[in-house]
PDB file of C-alpha atoms in Angstrom:
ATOM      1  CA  UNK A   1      31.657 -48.831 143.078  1.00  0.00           C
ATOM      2  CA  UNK A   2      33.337 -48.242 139.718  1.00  0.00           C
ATOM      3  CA  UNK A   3      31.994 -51.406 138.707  1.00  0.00           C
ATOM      4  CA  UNK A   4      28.389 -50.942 139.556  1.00  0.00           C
ATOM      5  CA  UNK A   5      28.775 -47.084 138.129  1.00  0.00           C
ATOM      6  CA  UNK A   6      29.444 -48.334 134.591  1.00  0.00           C
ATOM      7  CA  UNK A   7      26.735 -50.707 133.837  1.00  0.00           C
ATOM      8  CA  UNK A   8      24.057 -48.615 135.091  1.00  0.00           C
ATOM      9  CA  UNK A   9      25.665 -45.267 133.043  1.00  0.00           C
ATOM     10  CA  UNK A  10      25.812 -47.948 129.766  1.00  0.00           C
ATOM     11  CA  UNK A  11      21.957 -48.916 130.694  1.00  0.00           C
ATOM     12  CA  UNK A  12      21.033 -45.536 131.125  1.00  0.00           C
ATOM     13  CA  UNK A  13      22.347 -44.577 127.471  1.00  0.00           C
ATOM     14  CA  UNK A  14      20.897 -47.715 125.849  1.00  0.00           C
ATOM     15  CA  UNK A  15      17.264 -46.479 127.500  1.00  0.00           C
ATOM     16  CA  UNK A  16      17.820 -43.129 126.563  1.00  0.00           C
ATOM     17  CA  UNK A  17      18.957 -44.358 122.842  1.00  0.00           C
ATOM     18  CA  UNK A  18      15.612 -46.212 122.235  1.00  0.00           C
ATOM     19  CA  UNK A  19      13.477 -45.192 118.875  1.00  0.00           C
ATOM     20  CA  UNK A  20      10.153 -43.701 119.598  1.00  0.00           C
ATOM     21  CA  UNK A  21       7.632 -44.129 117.072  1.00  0.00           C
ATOM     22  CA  UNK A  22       6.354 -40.554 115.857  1.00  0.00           C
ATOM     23  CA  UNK A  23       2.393 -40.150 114.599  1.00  0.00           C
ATOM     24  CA  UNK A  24       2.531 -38.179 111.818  1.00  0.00           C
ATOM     25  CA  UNK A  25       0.239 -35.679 112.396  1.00  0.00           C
ATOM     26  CA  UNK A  26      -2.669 -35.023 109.329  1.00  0.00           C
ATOM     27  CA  UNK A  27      -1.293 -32.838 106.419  1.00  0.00           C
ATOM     28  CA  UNK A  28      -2.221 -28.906 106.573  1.00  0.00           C
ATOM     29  CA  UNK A  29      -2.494 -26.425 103.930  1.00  0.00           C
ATOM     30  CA  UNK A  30       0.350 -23.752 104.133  1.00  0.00           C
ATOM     31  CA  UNK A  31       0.203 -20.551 102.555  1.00  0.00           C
ATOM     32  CA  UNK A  32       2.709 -17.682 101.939  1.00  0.00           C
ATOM     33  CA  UNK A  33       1.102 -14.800  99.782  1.00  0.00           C
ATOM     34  CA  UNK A  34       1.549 -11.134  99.880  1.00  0.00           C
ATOM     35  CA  UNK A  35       0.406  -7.872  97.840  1.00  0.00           C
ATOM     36  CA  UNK A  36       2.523  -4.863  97.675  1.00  0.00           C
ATOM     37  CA  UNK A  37       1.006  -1.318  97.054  1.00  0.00           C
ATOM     38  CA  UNK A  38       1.469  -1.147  93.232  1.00  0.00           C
ATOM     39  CA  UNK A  39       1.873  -4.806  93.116  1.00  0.00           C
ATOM     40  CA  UNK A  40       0.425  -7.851  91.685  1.00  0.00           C
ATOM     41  CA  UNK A  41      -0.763 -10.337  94.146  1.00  0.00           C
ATOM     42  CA  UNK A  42       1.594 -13.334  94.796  1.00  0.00           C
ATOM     43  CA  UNK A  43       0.843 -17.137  96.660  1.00  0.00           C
ATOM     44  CA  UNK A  44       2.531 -20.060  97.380  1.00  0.00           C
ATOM     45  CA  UNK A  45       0.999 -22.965  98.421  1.00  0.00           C
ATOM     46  CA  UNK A  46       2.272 -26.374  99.748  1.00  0.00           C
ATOM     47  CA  UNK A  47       1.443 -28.873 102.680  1.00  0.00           C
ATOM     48  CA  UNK A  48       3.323 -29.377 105.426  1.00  0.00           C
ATOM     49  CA  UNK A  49       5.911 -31.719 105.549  1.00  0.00           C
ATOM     50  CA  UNK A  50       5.810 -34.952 107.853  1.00  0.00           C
ATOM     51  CA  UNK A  51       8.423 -35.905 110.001  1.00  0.00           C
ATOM     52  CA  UNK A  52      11.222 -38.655 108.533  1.00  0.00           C
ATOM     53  CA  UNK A  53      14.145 -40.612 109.660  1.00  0.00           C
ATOM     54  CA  UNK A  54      15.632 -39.694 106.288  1.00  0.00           C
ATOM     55  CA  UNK A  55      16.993 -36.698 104.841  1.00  0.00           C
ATOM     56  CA  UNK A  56      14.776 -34.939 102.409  1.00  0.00           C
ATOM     57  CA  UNK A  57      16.059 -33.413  99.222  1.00  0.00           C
ATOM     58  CA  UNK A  58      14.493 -30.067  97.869  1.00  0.00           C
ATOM     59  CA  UNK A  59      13.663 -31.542  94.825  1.00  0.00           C
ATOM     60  CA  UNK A  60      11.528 -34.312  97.119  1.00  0.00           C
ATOM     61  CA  UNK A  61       9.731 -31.862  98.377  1.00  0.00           C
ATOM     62  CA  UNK A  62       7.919 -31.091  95.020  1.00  0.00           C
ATOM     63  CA  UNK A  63       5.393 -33.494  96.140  1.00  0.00           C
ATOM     64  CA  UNK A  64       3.777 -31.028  98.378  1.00  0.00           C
ATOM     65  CA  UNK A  65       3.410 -28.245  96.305  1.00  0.00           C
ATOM     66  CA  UNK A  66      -0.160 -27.563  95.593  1.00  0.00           C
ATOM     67  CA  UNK A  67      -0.970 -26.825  91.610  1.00  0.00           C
ATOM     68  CA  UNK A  68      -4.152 -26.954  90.932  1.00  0.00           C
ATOM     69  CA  UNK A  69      -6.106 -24.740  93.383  1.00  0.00           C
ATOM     70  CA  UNK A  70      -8.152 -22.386  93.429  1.00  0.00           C
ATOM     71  CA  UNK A  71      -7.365 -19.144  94.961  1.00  0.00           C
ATOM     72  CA  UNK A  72      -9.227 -15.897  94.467  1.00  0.00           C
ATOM     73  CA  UNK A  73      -8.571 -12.535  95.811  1.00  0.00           C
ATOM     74  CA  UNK A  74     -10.617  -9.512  96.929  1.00  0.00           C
ATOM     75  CA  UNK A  75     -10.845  -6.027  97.637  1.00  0.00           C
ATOM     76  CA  UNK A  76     -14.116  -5.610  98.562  1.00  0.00           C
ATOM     77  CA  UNK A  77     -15.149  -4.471  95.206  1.00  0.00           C
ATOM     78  CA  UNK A  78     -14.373  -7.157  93.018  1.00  0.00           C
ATOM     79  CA  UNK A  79     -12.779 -10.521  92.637  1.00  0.00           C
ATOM     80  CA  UNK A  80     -10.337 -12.301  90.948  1.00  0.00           C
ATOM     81  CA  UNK A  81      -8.893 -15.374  90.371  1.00  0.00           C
ATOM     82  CA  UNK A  82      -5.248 -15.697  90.456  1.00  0.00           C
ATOM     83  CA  UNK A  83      -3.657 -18.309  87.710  1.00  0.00           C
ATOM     84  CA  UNK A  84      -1.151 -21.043  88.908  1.00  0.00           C
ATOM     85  CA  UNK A  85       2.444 -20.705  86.994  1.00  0.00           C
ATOM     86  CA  UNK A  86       5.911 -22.195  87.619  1.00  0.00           C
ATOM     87  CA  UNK A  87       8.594 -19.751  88.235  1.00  0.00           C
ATOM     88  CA  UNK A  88      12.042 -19.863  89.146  1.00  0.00           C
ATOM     89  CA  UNK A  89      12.689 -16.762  90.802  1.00  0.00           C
ATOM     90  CA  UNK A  90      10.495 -18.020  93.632  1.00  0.00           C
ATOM     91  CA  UNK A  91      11.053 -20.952  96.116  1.00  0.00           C
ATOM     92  CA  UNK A  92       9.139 -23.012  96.019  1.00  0.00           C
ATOM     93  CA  UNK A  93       9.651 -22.381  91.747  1.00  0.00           C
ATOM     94  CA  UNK A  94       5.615 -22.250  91.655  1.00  0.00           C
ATOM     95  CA  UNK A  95       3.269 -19.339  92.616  1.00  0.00           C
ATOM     96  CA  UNK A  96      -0.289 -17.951  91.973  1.00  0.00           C
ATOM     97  CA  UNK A  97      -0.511 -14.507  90.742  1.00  0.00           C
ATOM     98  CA  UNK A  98      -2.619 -12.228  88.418  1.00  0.00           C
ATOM     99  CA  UNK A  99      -1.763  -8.601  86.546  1.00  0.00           C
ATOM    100  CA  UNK A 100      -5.318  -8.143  86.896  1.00  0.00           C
ATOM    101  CA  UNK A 101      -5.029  -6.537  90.025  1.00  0.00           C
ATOM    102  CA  UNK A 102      -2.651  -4.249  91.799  1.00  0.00           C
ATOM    103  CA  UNK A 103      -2.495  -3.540  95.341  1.00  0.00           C
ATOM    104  CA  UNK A 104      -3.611  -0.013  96.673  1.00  0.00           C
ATOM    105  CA  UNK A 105      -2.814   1.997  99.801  1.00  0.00           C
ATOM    106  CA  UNK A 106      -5.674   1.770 102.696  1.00  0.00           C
ATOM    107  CA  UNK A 107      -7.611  -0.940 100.713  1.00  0.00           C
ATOM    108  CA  UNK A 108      -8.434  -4.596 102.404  1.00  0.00           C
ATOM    109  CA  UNK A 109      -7.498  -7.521 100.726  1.00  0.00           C
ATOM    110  CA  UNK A 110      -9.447 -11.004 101.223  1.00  0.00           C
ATOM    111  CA  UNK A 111      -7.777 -14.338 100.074  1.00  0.00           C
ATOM    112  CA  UNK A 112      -9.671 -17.268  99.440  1.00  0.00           C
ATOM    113  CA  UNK A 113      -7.893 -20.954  98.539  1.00  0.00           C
ATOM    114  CA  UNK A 114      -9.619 -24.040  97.476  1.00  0.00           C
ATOM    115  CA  UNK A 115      -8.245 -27.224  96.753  1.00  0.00           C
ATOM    116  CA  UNK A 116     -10.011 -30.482  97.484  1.00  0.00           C
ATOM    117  CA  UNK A 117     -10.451 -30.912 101.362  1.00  0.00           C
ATOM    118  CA  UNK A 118      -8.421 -27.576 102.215  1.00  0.00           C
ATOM    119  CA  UNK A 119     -10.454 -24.378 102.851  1.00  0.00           C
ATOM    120  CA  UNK A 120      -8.677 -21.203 103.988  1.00  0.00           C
ATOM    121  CA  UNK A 121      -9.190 -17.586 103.449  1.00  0.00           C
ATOM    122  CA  UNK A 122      -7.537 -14.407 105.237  1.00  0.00           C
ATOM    123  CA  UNK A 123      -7.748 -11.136 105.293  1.00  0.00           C
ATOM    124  CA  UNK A 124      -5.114  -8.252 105.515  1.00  0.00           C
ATOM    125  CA  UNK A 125      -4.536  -4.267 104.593  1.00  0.00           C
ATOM    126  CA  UNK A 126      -1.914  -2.295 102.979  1.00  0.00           C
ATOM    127  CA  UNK A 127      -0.896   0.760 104.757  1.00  0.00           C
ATOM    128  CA  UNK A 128       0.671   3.955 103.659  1.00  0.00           C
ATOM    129  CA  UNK A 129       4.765   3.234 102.403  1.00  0.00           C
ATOM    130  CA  UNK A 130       7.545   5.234 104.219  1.00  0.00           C
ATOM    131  CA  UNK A 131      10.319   5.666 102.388  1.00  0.00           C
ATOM    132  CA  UNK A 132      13.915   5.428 103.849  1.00  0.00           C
ATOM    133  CA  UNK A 133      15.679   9.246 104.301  1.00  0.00           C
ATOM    134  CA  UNK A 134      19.006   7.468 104.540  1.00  0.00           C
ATOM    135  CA  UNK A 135      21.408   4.337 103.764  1.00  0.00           C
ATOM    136  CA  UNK A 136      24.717   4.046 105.443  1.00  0.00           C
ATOM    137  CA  UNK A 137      27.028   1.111 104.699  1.00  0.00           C
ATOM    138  CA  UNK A 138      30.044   0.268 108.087  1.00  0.00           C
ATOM    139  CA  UNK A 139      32.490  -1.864 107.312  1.00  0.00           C
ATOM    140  CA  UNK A 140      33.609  -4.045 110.119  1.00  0.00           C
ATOM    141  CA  UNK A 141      36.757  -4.072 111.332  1.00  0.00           C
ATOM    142  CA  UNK A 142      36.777  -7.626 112.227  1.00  0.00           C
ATOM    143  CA  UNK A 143      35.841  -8.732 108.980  1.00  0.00           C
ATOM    144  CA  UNK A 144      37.410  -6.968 105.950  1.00  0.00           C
ATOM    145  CA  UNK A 145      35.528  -6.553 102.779  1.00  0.00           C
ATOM    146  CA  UNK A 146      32.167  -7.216 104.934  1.00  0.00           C
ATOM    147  CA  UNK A 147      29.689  -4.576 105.735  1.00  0.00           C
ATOM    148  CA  UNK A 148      26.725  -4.302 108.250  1.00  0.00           C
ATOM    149  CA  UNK A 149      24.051  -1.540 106.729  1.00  0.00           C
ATOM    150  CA  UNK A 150      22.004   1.185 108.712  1.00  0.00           C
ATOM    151  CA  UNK A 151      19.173   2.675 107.261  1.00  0.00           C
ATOM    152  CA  UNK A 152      16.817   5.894 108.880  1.00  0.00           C
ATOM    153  CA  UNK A 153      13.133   6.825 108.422  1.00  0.00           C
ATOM    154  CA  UNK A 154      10.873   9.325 110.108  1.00  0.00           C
ATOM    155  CA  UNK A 155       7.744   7.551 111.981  1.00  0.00           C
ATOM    156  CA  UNK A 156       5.001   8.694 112.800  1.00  0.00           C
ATOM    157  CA  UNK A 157       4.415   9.161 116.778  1.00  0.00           C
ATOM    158  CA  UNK A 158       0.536   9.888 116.752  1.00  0.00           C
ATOM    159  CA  UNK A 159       0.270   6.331 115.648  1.00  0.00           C
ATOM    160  CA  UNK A 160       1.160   2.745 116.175  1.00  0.00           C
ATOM    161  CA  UNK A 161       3.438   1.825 113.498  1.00  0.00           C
ATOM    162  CA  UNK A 162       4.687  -1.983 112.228  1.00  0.00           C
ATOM    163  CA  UNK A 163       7.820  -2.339 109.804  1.00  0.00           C
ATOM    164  CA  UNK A 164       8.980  -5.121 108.114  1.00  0.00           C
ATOM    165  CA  UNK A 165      12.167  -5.491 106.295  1.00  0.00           C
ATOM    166  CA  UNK A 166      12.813  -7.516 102.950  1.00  0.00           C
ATOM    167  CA  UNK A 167      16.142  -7.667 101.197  1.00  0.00           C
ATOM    168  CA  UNK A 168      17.238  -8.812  97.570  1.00  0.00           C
ATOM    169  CA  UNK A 169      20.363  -9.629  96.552  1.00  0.00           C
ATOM    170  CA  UNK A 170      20.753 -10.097  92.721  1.00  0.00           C
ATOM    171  CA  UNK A 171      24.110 -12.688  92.999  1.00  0.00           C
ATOM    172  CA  UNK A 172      21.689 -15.108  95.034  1.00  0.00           C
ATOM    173  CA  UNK A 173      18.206 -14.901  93.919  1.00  0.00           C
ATOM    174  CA  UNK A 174      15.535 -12.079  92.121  1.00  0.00           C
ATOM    175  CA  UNK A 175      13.184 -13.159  94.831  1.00  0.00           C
ATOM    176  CA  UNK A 176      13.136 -11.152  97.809  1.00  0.00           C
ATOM    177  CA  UNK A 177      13.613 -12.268 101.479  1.00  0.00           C
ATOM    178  CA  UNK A 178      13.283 -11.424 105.069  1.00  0.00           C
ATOM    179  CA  UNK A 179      16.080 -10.104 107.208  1.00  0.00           C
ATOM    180  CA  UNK A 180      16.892 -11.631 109.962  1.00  0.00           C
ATOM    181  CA  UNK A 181      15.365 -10.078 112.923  1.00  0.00           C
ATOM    182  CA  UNK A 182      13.747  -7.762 110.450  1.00  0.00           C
ATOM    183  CA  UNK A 183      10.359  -7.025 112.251  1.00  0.00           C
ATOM    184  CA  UNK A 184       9.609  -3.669 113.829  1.00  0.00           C
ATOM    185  CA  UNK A 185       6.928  -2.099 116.044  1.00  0.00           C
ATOM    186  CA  UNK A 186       7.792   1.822 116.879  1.00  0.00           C
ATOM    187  CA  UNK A 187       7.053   1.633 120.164  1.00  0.00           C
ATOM    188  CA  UNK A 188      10.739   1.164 120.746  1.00  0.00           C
ATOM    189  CA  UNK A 189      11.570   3.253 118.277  1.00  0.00           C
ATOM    190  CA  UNK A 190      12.269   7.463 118.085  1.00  0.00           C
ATOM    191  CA  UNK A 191      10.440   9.465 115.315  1.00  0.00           C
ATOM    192  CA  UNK A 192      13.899   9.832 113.918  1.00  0.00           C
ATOM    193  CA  UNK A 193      14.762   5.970 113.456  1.00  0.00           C
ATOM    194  CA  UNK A 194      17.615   4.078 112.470  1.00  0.00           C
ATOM    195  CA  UNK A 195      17.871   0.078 112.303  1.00  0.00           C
ATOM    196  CA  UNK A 196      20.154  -2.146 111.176  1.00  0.00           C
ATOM    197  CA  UNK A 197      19.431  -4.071 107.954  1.00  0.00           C
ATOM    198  CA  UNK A 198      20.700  -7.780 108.416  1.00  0.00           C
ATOM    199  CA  UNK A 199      21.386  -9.906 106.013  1.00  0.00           C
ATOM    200  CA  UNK A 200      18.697 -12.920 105.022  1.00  0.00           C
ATOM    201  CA  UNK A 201      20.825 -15.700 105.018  1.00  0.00           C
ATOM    202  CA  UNK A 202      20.737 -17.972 107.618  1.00  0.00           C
ATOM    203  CA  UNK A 203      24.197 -19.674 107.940  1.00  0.00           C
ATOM    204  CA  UNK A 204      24.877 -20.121 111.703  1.00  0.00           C
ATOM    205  CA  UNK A 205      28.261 -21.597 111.104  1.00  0.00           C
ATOM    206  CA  UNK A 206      29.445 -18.321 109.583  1.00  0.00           C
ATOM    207  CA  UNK A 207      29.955 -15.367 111.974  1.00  0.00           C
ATOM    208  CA  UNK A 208      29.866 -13.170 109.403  1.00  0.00           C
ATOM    209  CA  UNK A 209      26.447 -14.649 107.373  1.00  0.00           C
ATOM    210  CA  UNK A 210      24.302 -11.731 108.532  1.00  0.00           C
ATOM    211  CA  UNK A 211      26.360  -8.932 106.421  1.00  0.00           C
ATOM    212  CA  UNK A 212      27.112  -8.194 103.117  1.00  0.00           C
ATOM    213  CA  UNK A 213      29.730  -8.159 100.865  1.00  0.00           C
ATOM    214  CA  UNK A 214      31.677  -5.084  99.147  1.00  0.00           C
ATOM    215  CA  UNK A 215      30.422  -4.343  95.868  1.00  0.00           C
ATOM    216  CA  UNK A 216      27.298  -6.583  96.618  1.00  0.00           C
ATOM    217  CA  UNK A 217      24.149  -5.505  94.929  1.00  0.00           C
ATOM    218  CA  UNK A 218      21.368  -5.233  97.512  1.00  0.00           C
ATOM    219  CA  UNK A 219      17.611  -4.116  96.890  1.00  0.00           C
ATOM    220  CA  UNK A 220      15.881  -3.033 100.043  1.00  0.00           C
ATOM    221  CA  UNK A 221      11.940  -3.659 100.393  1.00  0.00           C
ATOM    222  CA  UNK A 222      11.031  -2.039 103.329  1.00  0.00           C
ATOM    223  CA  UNK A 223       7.216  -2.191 104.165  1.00  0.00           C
ATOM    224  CA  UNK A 224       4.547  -0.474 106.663  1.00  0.00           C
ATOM    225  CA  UNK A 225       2.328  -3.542 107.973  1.00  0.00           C
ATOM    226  CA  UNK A 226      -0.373  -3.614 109.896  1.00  0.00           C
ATOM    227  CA  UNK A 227      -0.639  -5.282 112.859  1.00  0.00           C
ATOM    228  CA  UNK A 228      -1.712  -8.782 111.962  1.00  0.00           C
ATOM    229  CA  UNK A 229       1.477  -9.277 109.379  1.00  0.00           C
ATOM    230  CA  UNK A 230       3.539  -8.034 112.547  1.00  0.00           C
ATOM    231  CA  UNK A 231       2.725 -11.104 114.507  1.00  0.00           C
ATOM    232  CA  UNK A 232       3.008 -13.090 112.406  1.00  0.00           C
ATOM    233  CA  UNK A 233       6.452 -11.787 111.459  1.00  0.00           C
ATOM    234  CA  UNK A 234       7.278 -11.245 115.246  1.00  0.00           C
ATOM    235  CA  UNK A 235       6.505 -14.828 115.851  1.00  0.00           C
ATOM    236  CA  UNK A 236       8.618 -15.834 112.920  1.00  0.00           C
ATOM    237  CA  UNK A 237      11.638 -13.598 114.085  1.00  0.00           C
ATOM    238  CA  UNK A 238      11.544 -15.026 117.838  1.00  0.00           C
ATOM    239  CA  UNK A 239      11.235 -18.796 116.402  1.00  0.00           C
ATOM    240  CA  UNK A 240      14.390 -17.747 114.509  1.00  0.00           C
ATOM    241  CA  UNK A 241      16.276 -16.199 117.077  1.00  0.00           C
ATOM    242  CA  UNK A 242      15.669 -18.648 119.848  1.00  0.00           C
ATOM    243  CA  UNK A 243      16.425 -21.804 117.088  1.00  0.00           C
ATOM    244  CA  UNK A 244      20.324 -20.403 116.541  1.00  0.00           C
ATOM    245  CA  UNK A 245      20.524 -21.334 120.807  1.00  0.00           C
ATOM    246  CA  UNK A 246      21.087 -24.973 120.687  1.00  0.00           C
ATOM    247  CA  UNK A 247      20.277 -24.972 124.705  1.00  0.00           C
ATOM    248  CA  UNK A 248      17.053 -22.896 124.659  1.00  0.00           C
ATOM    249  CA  UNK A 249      14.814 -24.099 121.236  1.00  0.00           C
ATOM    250  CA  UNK A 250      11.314 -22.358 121.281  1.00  0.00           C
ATOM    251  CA  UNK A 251       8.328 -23.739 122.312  1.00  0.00           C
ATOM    252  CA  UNK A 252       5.660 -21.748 120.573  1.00  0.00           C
ATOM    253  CA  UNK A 253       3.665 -21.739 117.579  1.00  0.00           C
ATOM    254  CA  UNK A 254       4.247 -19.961 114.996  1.00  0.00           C
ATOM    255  CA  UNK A 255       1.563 -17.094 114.546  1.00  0.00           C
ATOM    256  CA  UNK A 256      -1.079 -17.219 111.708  1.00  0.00           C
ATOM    257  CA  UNK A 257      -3.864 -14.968 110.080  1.00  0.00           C
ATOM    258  CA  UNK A 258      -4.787 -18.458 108.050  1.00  0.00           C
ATOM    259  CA  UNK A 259      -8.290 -19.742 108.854  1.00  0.00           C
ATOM    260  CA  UNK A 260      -8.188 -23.002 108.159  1.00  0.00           C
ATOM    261  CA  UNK A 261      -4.281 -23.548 107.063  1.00  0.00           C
ATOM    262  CA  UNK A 262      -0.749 -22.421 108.061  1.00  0.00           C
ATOM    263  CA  UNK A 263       1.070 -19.556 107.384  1.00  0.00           C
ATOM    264  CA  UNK A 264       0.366 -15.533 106.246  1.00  0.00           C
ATOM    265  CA  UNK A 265      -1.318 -13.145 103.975  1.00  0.00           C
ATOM    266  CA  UNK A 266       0.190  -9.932 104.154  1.00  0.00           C
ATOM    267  CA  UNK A 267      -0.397  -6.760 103.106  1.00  0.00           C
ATOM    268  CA  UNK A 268       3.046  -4.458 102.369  1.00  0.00           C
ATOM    269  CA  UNK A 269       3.302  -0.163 102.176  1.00  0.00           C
ATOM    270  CA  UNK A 270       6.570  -1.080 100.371  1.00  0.00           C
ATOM    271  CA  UNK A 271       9.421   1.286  99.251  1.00  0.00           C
ATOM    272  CA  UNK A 272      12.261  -0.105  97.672  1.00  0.00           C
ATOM    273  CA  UNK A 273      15.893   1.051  97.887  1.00  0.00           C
ATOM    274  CA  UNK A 274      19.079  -0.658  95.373  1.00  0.00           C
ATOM    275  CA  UNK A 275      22.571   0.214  96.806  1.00  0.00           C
ATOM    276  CA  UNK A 276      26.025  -1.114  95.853  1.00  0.00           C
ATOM    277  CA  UNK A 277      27.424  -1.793  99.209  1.00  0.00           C
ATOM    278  CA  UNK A 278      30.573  -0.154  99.692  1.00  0.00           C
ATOM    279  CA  UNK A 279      31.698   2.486 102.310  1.00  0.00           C
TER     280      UNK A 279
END
């Protein structure tokens, strides 16, 4: 029986070793742009990436970065056209921007791209900021010299509320970046709130990679967003979350409030909050 067993197990793992050819699936315009209240309007553009056998460098992905576009934005009064610059704060190290307009509270904000056969535009609002009313740093016991940070804010319960949570820290990047589970909707939250503030970086392998370090200079962007932005984030948290689980990947799409492209155009109430992390 032993005999029979192993040459079907051996042609079982030859079958199941067998290449399948992939159709690479036509290139889509992906955009990542944002305006804070009191902030210039920023955009990143690229295409998405097709599928290869071979490992792809960060400087080959230059190639999709979009730089000559056109991309205009709106608030319903007037228009403006946003001017394509490299920068190296920002990943990808190019980005669209203006200092003729800042964002303001309650207004809507209309982005249009153009650039040869892509079309997109989107639309999104900047609510009201709330400001943190607290910071805490813990240091964990199981980790020495490693902190996990708390922060509090007062919602408000007559309304439906959407946070978002952004973190900088100046020994990695000036750029800011999302926390990791960082998206919010107060209906699980009290009026008197308190959430943990993870750390943005993404290391799986490290058990601590979600903290920060003592002494570690940390800017905290932490936005109101309307409800759009919050599926989009939501979407982005739960692809996240369900990627670390190498027996349960997710299935869905990524949300979008892109018509005709990839990706979001947010709106952020932002407040911002520097701390040296130390207990």
């Amino acid at each position: 029986m032993y005999r029979l067993l192993f040459p079907l197990l051996l042609a079982f793992f030859c079958l199941s070793c067998e290449e399948t050819e992939v159709k690479q699936a036509p290139a889509q315009l992906v955009v990542e742009g944002w305006i804070d209240s009191g902030g210039f309007p920023i955009v990143k553009l690229t295409t998405t990436v097709p599928i290869s056998k071979r490992l792809q460098s960060t400087d080959s992905l230059d190639r999709f970065l979009l730089r000559w576009a056109k991309v205009t934005v709106s608030d319903g009064t007037r228009e403006v056209v946003l001017t394509g610059m490299p920068h190296r704060d920002y990943f990808p190290p190019y980005i669209y921007t203006t200092s003729d307009m800042r964002g303001e509270v309650g207004k809507t904000y209309t982005l249009r791209v153009d650039f040869q056969n892509f079309h997109a535009h989107a639309v999104t609002t900047i609510p009201k900021p709330v400001a943190l009313t607290s910071i805490k740093a813990e240091e964990l016991s199981r980790f020495p010299g490693w902190y996990k940070l708390r922060v509090g804010f007062t919602d408000n319960p007559a309304t439906t509320n959407y946070y978002k949570v952004f973190v900088r820290q100046y020994s990695y990047s000036q750029d800011f970046h999302s926390t990791y589970l960082g998206t919010y909707n107060d209906r699980l939250l009290p009026s008197k709130a308190s959430i943990l503030v993870n750390n943005s970086r993404q290391n799986v392998t490290s058990p601590n990679a979600t903290f920060f370090k003592r002494y570690e200079f940390v800017t905290i962007k932490f936005c109101h967003i309307d409800s759009v932005s919050y599926e989009f984030w939501k979407s982005m948290d739960d692809y996240q979350g369900e990627g670390r689980n190498p027996l349960f990947n997710s299935m869905q799409n990524i949300r979008t409030n892109i018509h005709g492209g990839l990706g979001y155009w947010c709106g952020y109430g932002a407040s911002y909050h520097t701390i040296v992390v130390e207990g």
